[in-house]
Coordinates of C-alpha atoms and ligand atoms in Angstrom, one line a residue:
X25 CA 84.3 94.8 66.0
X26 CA 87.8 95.2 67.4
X27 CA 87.6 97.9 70.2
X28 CA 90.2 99.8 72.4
X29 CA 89.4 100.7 75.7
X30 CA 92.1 102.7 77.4
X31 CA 91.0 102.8 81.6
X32 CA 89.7 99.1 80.9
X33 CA 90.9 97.8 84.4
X34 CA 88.6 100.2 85.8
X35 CA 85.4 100.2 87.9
X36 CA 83.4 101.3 85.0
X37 CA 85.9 100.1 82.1
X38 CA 86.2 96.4 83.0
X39 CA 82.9 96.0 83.7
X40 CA 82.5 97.5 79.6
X41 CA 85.0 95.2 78.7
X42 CA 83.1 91.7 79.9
X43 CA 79.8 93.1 78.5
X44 CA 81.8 93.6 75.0
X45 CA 83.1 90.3 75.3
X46 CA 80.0 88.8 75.8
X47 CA 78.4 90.6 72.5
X48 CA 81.2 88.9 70.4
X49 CA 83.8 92.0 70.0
X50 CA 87.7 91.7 70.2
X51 CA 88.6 93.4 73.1
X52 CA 91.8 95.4 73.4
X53 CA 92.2 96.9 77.5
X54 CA 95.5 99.7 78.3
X55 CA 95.4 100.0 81.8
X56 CA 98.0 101.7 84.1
X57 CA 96.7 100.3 86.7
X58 CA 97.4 103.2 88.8
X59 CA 93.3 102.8 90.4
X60 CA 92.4 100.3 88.3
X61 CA 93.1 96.6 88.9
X62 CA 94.1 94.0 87.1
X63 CA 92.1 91.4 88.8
X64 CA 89.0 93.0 87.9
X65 CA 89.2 91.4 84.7
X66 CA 89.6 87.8 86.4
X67 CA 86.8 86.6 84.4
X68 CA 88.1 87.2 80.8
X69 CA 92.1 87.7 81.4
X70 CA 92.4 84.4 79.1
X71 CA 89.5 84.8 76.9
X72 CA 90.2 84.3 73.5
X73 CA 89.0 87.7 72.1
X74 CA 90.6 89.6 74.8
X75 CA 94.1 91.7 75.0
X76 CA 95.6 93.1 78.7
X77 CA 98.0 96.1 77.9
X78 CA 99.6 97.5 80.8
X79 CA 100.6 101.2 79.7
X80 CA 99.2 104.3 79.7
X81 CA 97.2 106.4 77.2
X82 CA 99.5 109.5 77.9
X83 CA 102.0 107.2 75.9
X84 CA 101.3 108.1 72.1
X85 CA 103.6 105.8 70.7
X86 CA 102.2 102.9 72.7
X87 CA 98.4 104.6 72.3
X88 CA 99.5 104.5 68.1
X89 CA 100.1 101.0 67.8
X90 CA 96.9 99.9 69.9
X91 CA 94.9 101.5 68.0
X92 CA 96.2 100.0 64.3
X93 CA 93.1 98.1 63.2
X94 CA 90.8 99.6 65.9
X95 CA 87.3 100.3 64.5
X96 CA 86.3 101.7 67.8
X97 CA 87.8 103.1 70.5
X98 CA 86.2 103.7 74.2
X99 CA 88.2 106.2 76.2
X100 CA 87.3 105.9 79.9
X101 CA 90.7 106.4 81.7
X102 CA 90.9 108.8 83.8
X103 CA 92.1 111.1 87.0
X104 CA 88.8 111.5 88.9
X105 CA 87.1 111.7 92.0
X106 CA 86.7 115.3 94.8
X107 CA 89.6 113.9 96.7
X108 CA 92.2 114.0 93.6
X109 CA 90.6 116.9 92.1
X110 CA 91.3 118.9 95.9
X111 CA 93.9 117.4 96.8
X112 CA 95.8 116.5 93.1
X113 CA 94.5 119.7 90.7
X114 CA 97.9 118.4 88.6
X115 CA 97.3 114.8 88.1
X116 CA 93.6 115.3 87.0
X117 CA 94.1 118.1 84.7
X118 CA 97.0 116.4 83.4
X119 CA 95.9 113.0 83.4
X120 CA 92.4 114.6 82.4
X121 CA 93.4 116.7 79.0
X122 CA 96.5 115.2 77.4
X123 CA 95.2 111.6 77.4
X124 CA 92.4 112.6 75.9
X125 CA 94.0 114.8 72.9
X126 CA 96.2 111.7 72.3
X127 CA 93.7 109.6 71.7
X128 CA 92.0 112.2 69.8
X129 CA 95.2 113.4 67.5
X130 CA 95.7 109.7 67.0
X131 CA 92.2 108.5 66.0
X132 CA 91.8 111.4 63.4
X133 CA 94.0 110.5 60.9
X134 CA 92.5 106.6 61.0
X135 CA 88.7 108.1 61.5
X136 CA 88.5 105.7 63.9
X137 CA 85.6 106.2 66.5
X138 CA 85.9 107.8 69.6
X139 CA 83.7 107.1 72.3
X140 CA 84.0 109.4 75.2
X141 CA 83.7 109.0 79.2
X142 CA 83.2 112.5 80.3
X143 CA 80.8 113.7 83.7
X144 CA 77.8 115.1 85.0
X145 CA 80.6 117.0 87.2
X146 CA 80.2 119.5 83.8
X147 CA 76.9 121.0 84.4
X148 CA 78.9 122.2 87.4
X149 CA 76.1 123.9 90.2
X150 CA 73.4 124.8 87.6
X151 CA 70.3 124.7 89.9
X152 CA 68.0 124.5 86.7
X153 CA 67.0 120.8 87.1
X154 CA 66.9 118.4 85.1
X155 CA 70.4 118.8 82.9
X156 CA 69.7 118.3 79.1
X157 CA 72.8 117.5 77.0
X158 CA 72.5 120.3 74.7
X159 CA 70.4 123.3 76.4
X160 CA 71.2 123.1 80.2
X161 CA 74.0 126.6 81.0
X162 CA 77.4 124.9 83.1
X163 CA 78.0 127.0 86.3
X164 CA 81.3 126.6 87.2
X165 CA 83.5 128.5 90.6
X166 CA 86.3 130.3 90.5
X167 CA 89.6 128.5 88.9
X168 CA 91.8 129.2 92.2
X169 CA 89.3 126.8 93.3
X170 CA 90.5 123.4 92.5
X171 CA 87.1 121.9 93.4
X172 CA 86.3 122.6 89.7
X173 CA 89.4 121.7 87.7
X174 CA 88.0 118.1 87.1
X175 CA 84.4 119.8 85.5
X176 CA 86.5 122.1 83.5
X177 CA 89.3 119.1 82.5
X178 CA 86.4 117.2 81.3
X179 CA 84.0 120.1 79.6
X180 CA 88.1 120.9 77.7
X181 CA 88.1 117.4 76.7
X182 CA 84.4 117.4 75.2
X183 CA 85.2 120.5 73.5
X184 CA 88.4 118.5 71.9
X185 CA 85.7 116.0 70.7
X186 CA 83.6 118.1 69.0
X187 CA 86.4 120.0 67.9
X188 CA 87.6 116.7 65.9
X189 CA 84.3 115.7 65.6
X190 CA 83.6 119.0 63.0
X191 CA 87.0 118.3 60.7
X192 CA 85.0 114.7 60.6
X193 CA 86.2 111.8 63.4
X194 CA 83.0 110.2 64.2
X195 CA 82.7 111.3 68.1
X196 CA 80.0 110.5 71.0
X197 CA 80.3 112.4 74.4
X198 CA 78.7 110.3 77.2
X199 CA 77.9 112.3 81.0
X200 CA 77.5 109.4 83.6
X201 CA 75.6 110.3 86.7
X202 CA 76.7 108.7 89.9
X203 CA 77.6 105.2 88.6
X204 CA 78.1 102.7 91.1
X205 CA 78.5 99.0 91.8
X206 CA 80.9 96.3 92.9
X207 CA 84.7 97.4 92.0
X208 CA 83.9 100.8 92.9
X209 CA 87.1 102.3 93.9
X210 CA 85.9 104.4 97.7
X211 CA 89.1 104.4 99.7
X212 CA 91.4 106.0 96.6
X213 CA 88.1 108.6 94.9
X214 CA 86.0 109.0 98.2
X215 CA 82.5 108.4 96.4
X216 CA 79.9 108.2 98.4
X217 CA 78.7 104.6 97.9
X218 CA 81.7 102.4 98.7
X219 CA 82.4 104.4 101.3
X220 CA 79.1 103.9 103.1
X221 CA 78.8 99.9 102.5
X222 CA 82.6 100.1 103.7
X223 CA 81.9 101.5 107.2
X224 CA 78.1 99.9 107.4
X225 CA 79.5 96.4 106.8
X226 CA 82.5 97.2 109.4
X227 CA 79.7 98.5 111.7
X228 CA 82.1 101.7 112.0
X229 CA 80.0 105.4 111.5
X230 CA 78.7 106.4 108.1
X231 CA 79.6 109.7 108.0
X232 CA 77.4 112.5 106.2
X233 CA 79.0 115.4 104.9
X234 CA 76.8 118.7 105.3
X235 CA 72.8 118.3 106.4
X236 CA 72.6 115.0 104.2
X237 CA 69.9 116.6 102.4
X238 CA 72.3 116.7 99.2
X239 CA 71.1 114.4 96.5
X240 CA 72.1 112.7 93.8
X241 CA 70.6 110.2 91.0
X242 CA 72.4 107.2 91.6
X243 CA 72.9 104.8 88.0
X244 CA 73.7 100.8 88.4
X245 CA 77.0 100.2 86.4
X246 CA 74.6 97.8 84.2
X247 CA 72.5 100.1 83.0
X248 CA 75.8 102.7 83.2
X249 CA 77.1 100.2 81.0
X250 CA 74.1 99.1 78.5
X251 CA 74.1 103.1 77.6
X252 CA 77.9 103.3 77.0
X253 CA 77.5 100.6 74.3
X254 CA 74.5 101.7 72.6
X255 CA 76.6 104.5 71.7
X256 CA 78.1 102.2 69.0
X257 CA 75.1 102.8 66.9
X258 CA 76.1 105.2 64.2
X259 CA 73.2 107.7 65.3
X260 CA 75.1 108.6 68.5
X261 CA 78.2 110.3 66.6
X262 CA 78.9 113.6 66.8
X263 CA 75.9 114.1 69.9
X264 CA 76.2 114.1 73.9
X265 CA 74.2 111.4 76.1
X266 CA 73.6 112.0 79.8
X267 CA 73.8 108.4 80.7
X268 CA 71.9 108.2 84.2
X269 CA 68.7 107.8 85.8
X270 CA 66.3 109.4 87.5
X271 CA 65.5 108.4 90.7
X272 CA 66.7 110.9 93.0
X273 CA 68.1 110.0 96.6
X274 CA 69.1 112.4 99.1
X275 CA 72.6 111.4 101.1
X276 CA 70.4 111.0 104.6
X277 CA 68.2 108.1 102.4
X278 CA 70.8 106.7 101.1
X279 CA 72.9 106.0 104.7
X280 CA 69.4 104.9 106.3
X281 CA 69.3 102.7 103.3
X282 CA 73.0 101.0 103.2
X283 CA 72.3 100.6 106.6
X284 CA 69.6 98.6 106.7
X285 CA 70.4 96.7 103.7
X286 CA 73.6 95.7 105.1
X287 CA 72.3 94.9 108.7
X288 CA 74.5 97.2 110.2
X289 CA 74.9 98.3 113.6
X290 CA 76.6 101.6 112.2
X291 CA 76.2 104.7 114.0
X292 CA 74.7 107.9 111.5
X293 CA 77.2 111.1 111.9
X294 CA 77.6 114.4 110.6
X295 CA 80.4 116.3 109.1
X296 CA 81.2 120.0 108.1
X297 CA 82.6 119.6 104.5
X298 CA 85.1 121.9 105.5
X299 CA 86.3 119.3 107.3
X300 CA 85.9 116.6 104.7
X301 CA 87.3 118.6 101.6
X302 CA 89.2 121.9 103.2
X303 CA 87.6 125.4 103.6
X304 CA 85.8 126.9 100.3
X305 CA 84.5 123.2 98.8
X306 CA 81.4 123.9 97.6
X307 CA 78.8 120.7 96.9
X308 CA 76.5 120.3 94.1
X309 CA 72.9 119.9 96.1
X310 CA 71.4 118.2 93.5
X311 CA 72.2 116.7 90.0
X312 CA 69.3 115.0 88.1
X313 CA 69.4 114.1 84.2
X314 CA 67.1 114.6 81.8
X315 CA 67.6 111.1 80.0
X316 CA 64.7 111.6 77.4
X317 CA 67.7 111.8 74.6
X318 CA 69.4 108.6 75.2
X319 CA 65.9 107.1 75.7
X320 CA 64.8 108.0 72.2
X321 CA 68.3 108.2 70.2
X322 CA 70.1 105.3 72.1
X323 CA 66.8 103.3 73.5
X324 CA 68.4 103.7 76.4
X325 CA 66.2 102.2 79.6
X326 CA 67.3 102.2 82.9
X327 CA 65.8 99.6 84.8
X328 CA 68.1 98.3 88.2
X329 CA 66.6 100.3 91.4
X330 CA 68.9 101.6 93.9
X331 CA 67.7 98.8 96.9
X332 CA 68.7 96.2 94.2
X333 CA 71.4 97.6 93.0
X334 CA 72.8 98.5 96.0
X335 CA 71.7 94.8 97.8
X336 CA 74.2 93.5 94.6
X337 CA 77.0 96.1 95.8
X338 CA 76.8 95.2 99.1
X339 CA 77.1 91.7 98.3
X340 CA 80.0 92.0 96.6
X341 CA 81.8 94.4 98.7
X342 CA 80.8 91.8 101.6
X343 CA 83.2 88.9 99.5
X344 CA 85.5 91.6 98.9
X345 CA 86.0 92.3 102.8
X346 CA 86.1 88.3 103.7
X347 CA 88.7 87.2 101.2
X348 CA 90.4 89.9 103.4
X349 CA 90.8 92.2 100.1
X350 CA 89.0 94.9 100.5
X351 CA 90.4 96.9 97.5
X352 CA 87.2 98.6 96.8
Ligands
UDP402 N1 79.5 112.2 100.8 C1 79.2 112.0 102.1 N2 80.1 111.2 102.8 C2 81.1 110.6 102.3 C3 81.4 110.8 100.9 C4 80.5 111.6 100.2 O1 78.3 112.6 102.7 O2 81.8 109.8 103.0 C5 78.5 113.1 100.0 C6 79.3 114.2 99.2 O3 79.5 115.3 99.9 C7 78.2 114.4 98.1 C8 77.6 113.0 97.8 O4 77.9 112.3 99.0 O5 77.2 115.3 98.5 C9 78.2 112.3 96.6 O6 79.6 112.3 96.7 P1 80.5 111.5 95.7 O7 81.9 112.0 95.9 O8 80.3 110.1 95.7 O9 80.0 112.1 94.3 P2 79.8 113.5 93.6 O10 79.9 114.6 94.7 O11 81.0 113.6 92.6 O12 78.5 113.4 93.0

């Protein structure tokens, strides 16, 4: 297949891009490399199947020409991450909605296939665990509360989908959990991961926002990835995946974890989120899938554990740091 994938320099995106490569598709990437990076794609910048475009999927005409001969088209750029969306509520609703309704508008008339990147961020601070795609209620704050403008951005954007997706442009939504791995970009979105292996493997202090007792499900980009592309098959359009896994980790495991995985001599510490985010941020304690969907529609299987994947991260992060480019 020939396949567009607008955010393709990305941490999840060019990691998609190789594994497409690899299963024999033509490759188109549009990246605006404003977090994404262009040696990322190192590996297949010169293979023969693949395309770099640097632009930007807010620019239609550009978006328009991309996508002439396109049978499929993955849309994972985007404006995310707490930081941007408390600190930027512009960019990401911006950068969030009107990329998405181009390629939307512009896929329609084609009935080209739109695959999705939204969040987990859209079940918002439901405590009725585990989210199900298509029964689980979003619980979103107040909208002079910027916390939420990315989960509302993205649940916009998935309503687009479907929107299109009823007049008859073959749509699949997928909700990634907590995707890590090697080009995970920590020092521009703050996630959690990078951030941790950063200071553990500088042997400065990990620092814990809150109690620590916070949890998450943390998913290995391979397996974030093997999900994205199942979504190919015919029998994901017009439906929603959580793309995930279900191990659950609280933030405290997770630092006594990076630590000793790494060999680090970093101290533990504790930080008011107040202090992290600004007064009023509110954390989702917990956020577990409910994967049973993918599993049955998608085959979907998630098999890397979080010591392995993160032994992997680490590793990479480790390289990253001595070549002295510690742009993760
Ligand atoms: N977190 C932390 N220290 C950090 C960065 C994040 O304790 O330096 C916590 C954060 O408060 C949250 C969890 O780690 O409870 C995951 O944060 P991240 O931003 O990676 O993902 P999200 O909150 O979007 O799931």
């Amino acid at each position: 297949m020939r396949i567009l994938v607008t955010g393709g320099a990305g941490f999840i995106g060019s990691h998609l891009v190789e594994e497409l490569l690899k299963q024999g598709h033509t490759v188109i990437t549009l990246d605006d490399l404003s977090t994404g990076k262009k040696g990322y794609l190192n590996q297949i910048i010169h293979h023969h199947n693949h395309v770099f475009v640097h632009g930007s999927a807010l620019d239609r005409s550009l978006l328009n020409e991309l996508m002439e001969n396109c049978d499929v088209i993955f849309h994972m750029a985007a404006v995310l991450g707490v930081k941007n969306t408390v600190d930027h509520p512009l960019k990401v609703i911006e950068g969030n909605i009107d990329a998405t309704r181009n390629v939307l508008e512009l896929a329609f008339p084609r009935k080209t296939k739109v695959i999705f990147a939204s969040t987990s961020e859209v079940y918002g601070k439901n405590e009725q665990l585990p989210f199900s795609e298509d029964f689980s209620n979003r619980v979103l704050g107040s909208t002079n509360t910027h916390r939420w403008c990315y989960a509302t951005a993205k649940a916009l954007d998935e309503h687009l989908c479907f929107a299109y997706g009823d007049k008859g442009l073959p749509v699949t939504v997928v909700r990634y959990f907590n995707a890590y791995g090697p080009r995970q970009n920590g020092t521009q979105y703050g996630q959690v991961i990078p951030k941790f292996i950063k200071a553990a493997l500088k042997n400065e202090p990990i620092t814990i926002y809150g109690d620590g007792e916070q949890s998450r499900c943390f998913t290995f980009i391979e397996d974030t990835v093997k999900g994205t592309i199942a979504c190919l098959d015919p029998k994901a359009n017009q439906q929603v995946f959580n793309i995930g896994i279900d191990q659950v980790t609280t933030i405290n495991e997770l630092a006594l974890k990076i630590k000793s995985l790494s060999h680090s001599s970093s101290e533990i510490t504790y930080f008011p989120y107040s202090e992290a985010y600004g007064q009023g941020y509110e954390d989702m304690q917990k956020r577990v899938p409910n994967i049973s969907k993918a599993k049955q529609t998608l085959n979907y299987h998630p098999t890397v554990k979080l010591e392995d994947g993160l032994l992997r991260t680490i590793e990479w992060y480790r390289q990253d740091l001595k070549h002295g480019r510690d742009d993760g």
